[in-house]
Structures are given as C-alpha cells and as structure tokens.
Phi, psi and omega in degrees: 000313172286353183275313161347298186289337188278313178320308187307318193294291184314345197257355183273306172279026155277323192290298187296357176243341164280310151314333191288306154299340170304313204271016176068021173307151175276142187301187181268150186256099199285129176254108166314126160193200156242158176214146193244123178279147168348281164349317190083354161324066160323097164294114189254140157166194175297122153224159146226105194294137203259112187293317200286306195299325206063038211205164196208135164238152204229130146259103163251207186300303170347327188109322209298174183204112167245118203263141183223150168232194207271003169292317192276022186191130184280340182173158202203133162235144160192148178289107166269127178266349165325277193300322163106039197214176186251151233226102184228108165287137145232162192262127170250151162327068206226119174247137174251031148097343192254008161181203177285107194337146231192149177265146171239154153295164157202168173234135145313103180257009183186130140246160181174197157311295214272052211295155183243153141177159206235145163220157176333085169028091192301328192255046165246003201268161188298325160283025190232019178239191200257144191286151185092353190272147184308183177246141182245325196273025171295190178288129169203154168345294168287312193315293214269016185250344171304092172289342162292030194233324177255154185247134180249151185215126143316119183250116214215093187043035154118321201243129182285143131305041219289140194277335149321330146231094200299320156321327178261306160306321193216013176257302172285322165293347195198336162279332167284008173262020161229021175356285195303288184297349202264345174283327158352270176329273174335312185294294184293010166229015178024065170282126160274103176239052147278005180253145179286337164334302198299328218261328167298314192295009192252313174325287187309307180297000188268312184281272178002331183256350201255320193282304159345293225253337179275317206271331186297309225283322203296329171307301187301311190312296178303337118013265183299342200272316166309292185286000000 
C-alpha cells in the first residue's frame, strides 16, 4: 500500500513538472548537497525540493535523477548562499488530526530547547490545486523566504505545536517561565505578537534565556567542582 502511494505521488509530480515546462515555468533550482536514506545510506549529489510535491530530487554525478519522498528518506541538506546558511529537512511522523500519521518532509528553521520547523501551506499543495497545473513551488528565494507561505510548529519530543496557536500550545508551557524578561524583550524591541514573525522572534529570544541559564547552571557546577 505504501509503495503503491509513493508510485502514485511520483508519477503525479512528473506529469505537473512536465506541464510545468511545457507552460515555460523556471526550471528547479539544484543545490550541492547531501541525503540520508530511510536505509541510513548517505548521499552526495544535486538536490532539489518541490515544496507543493513534497519530493526531493537527487542528481548525481552520473546524470542520474531520483524522485524521493519523505518514506524513503530521514533527512536532506545543502548550503544556501542566498541566505547564507545551511538549509537541513527532515522526514517526520505527522498527522493533521483527519487520519494516521505519515512521514513528512519539514525543514528546520530554529534550533535550541525549542526546535521550529515548517511545511507548506496545505491549501498552497499540489493536490488542492486543479490536475495538470503546473508545480511552481520548487525551493527559491521568493517562496521560502515569504512566512505566509508556511504553516510553522514547536517540535517537541513526537509532538508538533502550532505556533498558530501560540498561547496555548507554546506559551504558557514553556515561554511563561520567562515571562518577565521575554515582555521586556517585546517593549523594548516593539514585537507584535500576534504575527508569526513575532512569535518566531519570542521562540528564539526563549531559547536564548534557556541556553543562558544552561550555561550559567554548567558554570556554577564547574566552580564548585574546582574549590
């Protein structure tokens, strides 16, 4: 059943990449980089991810192109010189509550106590659009640097957070024990945090007071360990 479903993916986003050149679309844009299979088998070669498709392609030096989807593969990196930073997906367990979990792609956009990672929009996806239109969504510049293109989650021991509902989910378990300073943080840097911008920048300033507090704790220790 599951080889069955990846056939089925792949042959949808070939047919939509093939349409996509037809209609003059820009091709997808390939990053040196690496990929670790289901399998743990490490891969070096070109890849490039179709956000709307969920699939990653692999070019290596042969020439060969291989479409993966997030069953077959634990995780994909490549160094963006946009941004100037390294870019690392991983495939995860993920249900959105209407049936059983499944592997996804996600990309990690914050590490810390408090890992962030993001995936497309659901109704921006290839199948919520009308069959035959083209895929549009490899990874590029305007796309992935736009947060309203993504829906973002607190990644936490197996359970996503959505930073959508931030108050409930990620505020009160775990940004109110740094209440004071992280309100601070808000006045003096006039954080809106009803926006997901903001709500990232409070997640970052959280790990920051959290990593502080590690490091402080580890200091003391070392200290006492000395006299």
């Amino acid at each position: 059943m599951k080889m069955l479903r990846h056939v089925t993916l792949v042959v949808l986003f070939l047919g939509t990449q093939l349409a996509a050149s037809l209609a003059g679309d820009p091709p997808a844009k390939w990053h040196e980089g690496r990929l670790t299979m289901a399998t743990n088998e490490l891969v070096s070669g070109e890849l490039a991810y179709n956000w709307s498709a969920e699939m990653v392609q692999i070019r290596q030096a042969n020439g060969r192109i291989r479409t993966l989807s997030a069953g077959q593969v634990r995780s994909f990196s490549w160094f963006d010189a946009d941004q100037s930073k390294l870019r690392e997906f991983v495939s995860l367990p993920f249900s959105s509550g209407k049936g059983r979990a499944h592997p996804v792609f996600f990309e990690i956009v914050m590490d810390g106590p408090l890992v962030v990672i993001r995936r497309l929009q659901a109704n921006k996806g290839l199948f919520r659009s009308a069959i035959g239109h083209p895929v549009r969504y490899f990874d590029d510049k305007s796309l992935n640097q736009d947060v309203s293109n993504f829906v973002y989650y607190a990644y936490d021991e197996g359970r996503f957070l959505s930073v959508n509902r931030f108050y409930i989910d990620i505020y009160q378990p775990y940004l109110k024990a740094y209440e004071k300073p992280l309100q601070q943080f808000v006045q003096a840097h006039n954080i809106n945090e009803r926006t997901t911008i903001g709500r990232l920048v409070l997640i970052s300033q959280y790990n920051m007071l959290v990593n502080e507090d590690q490091r402080s704790a580890s200091a003391r220790t070392s200290y006492g360990a000395i006299e």
